[in-house]
mmCIF file of N, CA, C and O in Angstrom:
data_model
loop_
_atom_site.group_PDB
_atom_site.id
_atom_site.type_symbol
_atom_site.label_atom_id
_atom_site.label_comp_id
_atom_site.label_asym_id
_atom_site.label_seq_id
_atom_site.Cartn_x
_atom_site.Cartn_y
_atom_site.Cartn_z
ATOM 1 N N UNK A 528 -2.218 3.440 15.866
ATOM 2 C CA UNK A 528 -3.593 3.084 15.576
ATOM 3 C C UNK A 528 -4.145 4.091 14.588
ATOM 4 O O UNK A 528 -4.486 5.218 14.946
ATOM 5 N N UNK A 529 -4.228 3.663 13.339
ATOM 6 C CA UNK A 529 -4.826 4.509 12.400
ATOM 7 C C UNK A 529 -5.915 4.095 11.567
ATOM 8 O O UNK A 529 -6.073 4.406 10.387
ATOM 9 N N UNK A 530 -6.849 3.177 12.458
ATOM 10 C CA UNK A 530 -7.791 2.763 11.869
ATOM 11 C C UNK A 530 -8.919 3.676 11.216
ATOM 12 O O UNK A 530 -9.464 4.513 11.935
ATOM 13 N N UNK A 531 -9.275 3.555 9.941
ATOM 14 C CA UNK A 531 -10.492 4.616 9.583
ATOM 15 C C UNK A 531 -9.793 6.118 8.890
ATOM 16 O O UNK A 531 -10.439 7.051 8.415
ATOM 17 N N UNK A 532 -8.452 6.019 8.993
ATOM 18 C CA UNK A 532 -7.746 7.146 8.574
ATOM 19 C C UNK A 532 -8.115 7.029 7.321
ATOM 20 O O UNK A 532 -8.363 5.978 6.729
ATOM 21 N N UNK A 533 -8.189 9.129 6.518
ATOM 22 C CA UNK A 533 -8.358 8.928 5.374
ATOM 23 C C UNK A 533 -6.891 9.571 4.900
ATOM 24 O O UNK A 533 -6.357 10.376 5.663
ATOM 25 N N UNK A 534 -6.238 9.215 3.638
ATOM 26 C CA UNK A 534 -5.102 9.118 3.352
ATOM 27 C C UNK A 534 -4.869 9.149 1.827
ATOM 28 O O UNK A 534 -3.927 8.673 1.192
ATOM 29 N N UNK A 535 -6.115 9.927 1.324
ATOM 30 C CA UNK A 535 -6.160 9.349 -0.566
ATOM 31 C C UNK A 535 -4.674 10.068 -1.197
ATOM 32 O O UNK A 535 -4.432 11.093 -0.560
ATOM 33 N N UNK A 536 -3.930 9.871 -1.967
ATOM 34 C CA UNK A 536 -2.981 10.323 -2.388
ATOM 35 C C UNK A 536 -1.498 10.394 -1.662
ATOM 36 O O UNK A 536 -0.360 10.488 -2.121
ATOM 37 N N UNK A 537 -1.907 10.326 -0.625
ATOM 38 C CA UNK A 537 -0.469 9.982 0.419
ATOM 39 C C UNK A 537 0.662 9.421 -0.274
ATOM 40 O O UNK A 537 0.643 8.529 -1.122
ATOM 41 N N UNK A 538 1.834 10.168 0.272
ATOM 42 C CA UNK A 538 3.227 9.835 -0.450
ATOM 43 C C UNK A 538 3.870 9.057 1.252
ATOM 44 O O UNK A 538 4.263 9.694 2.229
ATOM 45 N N UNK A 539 3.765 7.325 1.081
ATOM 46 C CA UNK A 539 4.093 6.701 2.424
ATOM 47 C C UNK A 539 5.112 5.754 1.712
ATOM 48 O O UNK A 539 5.370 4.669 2.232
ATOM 49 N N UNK A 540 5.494 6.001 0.945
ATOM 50 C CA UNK A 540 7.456 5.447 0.368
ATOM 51 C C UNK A 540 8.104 5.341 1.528
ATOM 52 O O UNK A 540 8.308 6.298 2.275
ATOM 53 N N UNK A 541 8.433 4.269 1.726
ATOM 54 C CA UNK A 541 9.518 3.974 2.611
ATOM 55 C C UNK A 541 8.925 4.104 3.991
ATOM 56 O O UNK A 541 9.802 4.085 4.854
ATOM 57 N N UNK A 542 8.004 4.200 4.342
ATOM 58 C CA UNK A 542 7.152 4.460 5.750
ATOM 59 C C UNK A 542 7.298 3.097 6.327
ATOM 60 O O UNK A 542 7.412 2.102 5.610
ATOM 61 N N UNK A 543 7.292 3.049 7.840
ATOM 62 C CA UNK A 543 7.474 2.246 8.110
ATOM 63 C C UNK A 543 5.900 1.432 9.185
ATOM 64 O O UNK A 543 5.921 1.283 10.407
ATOM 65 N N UNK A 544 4.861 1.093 8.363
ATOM 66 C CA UNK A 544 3.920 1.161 8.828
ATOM 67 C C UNK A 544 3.706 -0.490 9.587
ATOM 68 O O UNK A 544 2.618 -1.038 9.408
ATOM 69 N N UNK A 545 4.898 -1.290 10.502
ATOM 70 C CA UNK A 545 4.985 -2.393 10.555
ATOM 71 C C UNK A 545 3.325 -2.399 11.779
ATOM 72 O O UNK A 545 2.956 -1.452 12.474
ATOM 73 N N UNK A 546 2.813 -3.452 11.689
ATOM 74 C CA UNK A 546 1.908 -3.878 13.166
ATOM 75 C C UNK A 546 1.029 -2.325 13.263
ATOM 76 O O UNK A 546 0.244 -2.341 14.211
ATOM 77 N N UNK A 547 1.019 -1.323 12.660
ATOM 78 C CA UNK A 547 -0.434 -0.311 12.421
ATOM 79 C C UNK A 547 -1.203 -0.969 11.748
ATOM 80 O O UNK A 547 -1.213 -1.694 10.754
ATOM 81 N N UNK A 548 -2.294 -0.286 13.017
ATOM 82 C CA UNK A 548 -4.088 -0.639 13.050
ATOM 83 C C UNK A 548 -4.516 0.139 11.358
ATOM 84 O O UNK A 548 -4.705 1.346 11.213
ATOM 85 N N UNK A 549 -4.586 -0.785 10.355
ATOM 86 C CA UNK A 549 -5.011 0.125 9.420
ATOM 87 C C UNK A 549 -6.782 -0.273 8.863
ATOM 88 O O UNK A 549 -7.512 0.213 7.999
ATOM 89 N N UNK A 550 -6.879 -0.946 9.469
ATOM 90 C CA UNK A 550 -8.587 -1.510 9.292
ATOM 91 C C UNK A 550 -9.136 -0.571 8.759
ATOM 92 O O UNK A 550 -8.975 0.500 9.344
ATOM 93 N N UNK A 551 -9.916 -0.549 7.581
ATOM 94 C CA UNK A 551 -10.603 0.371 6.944
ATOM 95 C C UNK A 551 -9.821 1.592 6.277
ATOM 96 O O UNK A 551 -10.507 2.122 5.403
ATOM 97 N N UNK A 552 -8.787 2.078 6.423
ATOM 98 C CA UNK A 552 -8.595 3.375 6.234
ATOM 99 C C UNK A 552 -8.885 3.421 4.498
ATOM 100 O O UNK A 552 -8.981 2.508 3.679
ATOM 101 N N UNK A 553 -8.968 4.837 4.366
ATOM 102 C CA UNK A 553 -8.667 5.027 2.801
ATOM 103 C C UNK A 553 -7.740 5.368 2.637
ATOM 104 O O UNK A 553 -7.143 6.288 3.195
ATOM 105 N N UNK A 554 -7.259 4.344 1.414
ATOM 106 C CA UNK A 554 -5.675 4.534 1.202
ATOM 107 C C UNK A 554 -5.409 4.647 -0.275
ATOM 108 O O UNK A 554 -4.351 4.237 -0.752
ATOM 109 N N UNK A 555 -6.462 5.260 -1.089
ATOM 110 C CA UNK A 555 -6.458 5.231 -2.732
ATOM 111 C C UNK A 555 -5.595 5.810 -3.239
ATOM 112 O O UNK A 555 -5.697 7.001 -2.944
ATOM 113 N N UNK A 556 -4.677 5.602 -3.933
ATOM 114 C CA UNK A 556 -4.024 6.697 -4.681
ATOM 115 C C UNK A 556 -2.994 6.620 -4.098
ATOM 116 O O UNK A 556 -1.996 7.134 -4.603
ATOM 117 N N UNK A 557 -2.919 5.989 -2.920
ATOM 118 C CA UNK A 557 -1.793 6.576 -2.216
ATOM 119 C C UNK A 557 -0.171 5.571 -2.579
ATOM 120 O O UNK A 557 -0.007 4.385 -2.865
ATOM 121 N N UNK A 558 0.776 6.698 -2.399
ATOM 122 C CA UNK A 558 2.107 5.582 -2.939
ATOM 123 C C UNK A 558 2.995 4.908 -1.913
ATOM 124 O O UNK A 558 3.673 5.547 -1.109
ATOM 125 N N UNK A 559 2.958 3.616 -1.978
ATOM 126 C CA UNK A 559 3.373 2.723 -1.094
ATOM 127 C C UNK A 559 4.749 2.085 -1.323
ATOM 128 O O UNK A 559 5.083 1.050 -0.745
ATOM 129 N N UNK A 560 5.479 2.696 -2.128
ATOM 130 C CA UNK A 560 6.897 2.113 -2.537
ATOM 131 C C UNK A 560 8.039 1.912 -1.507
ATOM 132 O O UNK A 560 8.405 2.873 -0.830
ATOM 133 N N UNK A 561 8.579 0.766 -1.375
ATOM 134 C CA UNK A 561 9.609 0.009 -0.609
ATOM 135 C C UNK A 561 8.624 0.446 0.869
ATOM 136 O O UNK A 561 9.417 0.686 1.780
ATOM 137 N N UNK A 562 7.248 0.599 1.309
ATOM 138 C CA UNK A 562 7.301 0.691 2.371
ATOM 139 C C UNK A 562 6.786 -0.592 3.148
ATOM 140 O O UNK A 562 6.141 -1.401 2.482
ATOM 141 N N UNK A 563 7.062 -0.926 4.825
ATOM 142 C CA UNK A 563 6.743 -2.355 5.530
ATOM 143 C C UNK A 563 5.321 -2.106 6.022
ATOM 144 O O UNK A 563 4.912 -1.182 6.724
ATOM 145 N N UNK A 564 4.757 -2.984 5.574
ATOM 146 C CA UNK A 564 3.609 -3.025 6.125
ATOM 147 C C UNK A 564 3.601 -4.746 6.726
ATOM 148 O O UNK A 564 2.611 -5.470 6.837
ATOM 149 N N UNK A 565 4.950 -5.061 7.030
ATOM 150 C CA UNK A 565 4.231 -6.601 8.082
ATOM 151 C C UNK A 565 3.729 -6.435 9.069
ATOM 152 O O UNK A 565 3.851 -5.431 9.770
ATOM 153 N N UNK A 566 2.942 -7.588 9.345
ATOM 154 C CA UNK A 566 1.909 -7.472 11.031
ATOM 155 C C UNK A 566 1.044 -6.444 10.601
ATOM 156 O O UNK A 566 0.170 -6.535 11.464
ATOM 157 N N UNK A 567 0.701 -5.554 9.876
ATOM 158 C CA UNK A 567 -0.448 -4.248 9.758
ATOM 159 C C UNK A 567 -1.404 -5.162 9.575
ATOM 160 O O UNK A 567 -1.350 -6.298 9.103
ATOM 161 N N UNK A 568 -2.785 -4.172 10.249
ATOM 162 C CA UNK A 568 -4.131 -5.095 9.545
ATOM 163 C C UNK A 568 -4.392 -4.236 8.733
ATOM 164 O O UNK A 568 -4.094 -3.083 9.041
ATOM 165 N N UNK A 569 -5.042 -4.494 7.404
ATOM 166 C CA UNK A 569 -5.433 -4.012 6.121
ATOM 167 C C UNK A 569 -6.890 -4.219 5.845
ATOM 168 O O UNK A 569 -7.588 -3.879 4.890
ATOM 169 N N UNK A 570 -7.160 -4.888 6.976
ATOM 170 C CA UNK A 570 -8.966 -5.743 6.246
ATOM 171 C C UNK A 570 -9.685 -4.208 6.235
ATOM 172 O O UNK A 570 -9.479 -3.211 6.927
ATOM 173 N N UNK A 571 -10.620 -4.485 5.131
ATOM 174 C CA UNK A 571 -11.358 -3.330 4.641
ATOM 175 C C UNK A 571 -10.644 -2.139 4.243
ATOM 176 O O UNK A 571 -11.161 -1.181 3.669
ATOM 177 N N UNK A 572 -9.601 -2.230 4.529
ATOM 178 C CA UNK A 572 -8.498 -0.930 3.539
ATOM 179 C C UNK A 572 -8.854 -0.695 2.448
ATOM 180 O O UNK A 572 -9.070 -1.591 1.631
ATOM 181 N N UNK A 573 -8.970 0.342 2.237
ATOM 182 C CA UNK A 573 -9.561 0.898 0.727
ATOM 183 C C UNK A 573 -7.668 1.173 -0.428
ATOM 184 O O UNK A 573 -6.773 1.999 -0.251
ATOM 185 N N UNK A 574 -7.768 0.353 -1.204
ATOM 186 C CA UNK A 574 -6.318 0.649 -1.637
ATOM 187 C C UNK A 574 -6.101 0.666 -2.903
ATOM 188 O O UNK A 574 -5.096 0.490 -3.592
ATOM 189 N N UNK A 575 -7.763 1.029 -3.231
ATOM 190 C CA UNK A 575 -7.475 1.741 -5.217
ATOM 191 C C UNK A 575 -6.574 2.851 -5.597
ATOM 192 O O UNK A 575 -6.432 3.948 -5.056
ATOM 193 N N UNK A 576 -5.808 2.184 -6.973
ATOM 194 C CA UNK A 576 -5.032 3.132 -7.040
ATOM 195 C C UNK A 576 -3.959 3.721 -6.392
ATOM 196 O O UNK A 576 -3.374 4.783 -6.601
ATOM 197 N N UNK A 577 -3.694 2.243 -4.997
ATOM 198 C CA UNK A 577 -2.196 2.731 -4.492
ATOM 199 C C UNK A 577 -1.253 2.258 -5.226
ATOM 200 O O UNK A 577 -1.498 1.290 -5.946
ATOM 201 N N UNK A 578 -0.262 2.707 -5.207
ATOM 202 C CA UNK A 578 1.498 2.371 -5.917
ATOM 203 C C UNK A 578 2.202 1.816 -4.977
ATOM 204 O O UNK A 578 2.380 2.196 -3.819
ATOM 205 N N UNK A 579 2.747 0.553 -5.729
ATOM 206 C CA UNK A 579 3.715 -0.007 -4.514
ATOM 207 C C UNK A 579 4.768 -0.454 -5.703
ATOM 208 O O UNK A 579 4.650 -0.129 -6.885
ATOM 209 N N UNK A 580 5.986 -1.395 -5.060
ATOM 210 C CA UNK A 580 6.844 -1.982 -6.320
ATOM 211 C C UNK A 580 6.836 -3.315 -5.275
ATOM 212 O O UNK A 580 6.139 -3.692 -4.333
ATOM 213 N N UNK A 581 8.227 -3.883 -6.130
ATOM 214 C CA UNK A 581 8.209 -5.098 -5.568
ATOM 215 C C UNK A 581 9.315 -5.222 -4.021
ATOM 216 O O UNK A 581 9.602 -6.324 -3.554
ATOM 217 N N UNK A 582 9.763 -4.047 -3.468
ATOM 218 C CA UNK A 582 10.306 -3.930 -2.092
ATOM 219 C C UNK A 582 8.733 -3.417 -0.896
ATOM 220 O O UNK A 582 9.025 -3.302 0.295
ATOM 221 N N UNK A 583 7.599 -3.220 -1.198
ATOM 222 C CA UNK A 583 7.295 -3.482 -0.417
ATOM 223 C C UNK A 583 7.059 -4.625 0.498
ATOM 224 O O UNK A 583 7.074 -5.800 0.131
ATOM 225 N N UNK A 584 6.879 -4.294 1.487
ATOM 226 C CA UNK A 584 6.372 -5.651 2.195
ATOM 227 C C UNK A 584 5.034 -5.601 2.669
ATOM 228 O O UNK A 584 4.873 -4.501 3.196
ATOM 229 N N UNK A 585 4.056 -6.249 2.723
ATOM 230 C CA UNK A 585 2.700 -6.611 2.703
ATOM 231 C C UNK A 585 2.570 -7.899 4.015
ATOM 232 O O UNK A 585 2.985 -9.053 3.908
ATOM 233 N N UNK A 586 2.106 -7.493 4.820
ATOM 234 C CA UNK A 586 1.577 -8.792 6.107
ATOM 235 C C UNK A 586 1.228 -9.707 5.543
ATOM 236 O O UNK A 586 0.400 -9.811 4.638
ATOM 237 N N UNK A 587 2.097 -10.746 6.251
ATOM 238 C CA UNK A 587 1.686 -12.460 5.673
ATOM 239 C C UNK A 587 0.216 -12.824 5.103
ATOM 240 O O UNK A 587 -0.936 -12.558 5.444
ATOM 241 N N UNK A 588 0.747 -13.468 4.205
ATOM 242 C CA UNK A 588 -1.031 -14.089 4.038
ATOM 243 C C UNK A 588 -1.506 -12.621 2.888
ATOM 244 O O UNK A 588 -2.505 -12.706 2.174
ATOM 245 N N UNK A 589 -0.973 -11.875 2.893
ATOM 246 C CA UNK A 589 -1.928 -10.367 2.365
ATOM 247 C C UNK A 589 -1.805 -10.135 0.554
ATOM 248 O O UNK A 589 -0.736 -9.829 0.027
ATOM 249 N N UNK A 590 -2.750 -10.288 -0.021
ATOM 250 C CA UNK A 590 -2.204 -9.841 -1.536
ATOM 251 C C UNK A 590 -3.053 -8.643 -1.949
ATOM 252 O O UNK A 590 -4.279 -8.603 -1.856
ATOM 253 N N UNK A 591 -2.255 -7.658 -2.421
ATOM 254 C CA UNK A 591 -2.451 -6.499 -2.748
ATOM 255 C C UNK A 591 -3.504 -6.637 -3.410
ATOM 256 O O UNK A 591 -3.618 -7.721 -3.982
ATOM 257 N N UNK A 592 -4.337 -5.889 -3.531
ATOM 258 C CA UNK A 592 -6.064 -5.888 -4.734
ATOM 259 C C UNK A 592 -5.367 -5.461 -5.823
ATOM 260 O O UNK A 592 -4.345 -4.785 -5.939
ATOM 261 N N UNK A 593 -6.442 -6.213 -6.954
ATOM 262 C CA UNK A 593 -6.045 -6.477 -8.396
ATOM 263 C C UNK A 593 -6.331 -4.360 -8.396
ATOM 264 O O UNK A 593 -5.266 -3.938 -8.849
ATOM 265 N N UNK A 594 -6.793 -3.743 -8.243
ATOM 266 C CA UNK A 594 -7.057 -2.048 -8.438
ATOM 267 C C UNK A 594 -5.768 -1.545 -7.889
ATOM 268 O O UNK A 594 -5.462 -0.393 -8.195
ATOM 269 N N UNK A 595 -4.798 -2.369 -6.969
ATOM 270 C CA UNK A 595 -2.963 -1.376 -6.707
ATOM 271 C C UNK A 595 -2.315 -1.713 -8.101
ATOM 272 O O UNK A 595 -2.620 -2.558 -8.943
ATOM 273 N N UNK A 596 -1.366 -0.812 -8.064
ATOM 274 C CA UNK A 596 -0.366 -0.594 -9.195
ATOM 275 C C UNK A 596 0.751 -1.242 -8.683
ATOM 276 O O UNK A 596 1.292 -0.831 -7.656
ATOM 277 N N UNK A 597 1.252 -2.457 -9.445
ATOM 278 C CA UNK A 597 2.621 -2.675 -8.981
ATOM 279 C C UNK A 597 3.668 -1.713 -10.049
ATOM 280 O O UNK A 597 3.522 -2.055 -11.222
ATOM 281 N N UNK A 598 4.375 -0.927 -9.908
ATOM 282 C CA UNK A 598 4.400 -0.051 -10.481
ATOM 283 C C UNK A 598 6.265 -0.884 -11.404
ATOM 284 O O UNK A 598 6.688 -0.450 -12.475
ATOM 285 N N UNK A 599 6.745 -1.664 -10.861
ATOM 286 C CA UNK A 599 7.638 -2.712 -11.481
ATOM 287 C C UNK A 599 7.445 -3.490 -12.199
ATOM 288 O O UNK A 599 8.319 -3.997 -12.902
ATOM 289 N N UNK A 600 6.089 -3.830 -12.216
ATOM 290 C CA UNK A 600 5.665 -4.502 -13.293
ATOM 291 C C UNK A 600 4.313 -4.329 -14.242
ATOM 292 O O UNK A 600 3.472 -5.013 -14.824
ATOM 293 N N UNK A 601 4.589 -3.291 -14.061
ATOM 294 C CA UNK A 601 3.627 -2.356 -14.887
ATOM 295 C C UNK A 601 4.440 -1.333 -15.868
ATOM 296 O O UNK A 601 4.586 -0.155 -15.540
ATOM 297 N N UNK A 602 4.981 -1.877 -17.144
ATOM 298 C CA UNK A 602 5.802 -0.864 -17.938
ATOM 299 C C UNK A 602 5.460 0.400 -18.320
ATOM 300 O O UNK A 602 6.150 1.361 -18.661
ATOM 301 N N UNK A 603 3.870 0.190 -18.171
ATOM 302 C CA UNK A 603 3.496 1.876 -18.725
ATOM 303 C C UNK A 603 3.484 2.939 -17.491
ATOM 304 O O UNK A 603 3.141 4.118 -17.573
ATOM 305 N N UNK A 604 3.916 2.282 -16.381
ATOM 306 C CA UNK A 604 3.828 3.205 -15.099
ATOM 307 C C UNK A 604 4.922 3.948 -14.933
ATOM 308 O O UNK A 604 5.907 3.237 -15.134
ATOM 309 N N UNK A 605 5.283 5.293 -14.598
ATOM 310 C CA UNK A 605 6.569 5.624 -14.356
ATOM 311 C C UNK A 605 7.259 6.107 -13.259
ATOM 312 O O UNK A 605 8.405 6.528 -13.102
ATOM 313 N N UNK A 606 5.941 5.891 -12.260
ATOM 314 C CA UNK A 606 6.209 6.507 -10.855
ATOM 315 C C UNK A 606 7.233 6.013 -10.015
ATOM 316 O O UNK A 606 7.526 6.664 -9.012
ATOM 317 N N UNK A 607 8.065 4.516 -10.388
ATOM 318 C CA UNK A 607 8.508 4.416 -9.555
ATOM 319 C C UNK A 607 10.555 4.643 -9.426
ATOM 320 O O UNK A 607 11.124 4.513 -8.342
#
């Protein structure tokens, strides 16, 4: 249960955040590459400026906000 957590810049690559309470947290900046987030709740997640590629996984139904970096399909990005 990590609802309300603040988390700006977090390096959560490969984390395995399946079915965590993430309601609200701030999650800006933070890098989300190949990590699971199925079953997580995200509503009100703050997620400007997170990095993900295309191995994350994202809970059904869930599309990343136009402000995340897909960082695979983003050529000028090099983080990933």
């Amino acid at each position: 249960y990590l609802a309300g957590i603040t988390l700006p810049g977090a390096d959560l690559s490969n984390a395995d955040l399946s079915f965590v309470n993430l309601q609200g947290a701030m999650l800006r900046n933070a890098i989300l590459i190949g990590a699971r987030l199925e079953g997580a709740c995200l509503s009100e997640a703050i997620l400007v400026g997170a990095i993900y590629d295309d191995r994350t996984i994202w809970p059904e139904g869930f599309n990343p906000p136009q402000e995340a970096i897909n960082c695979d399909r983003n050529p000028e990005y090099e983080r990933c």
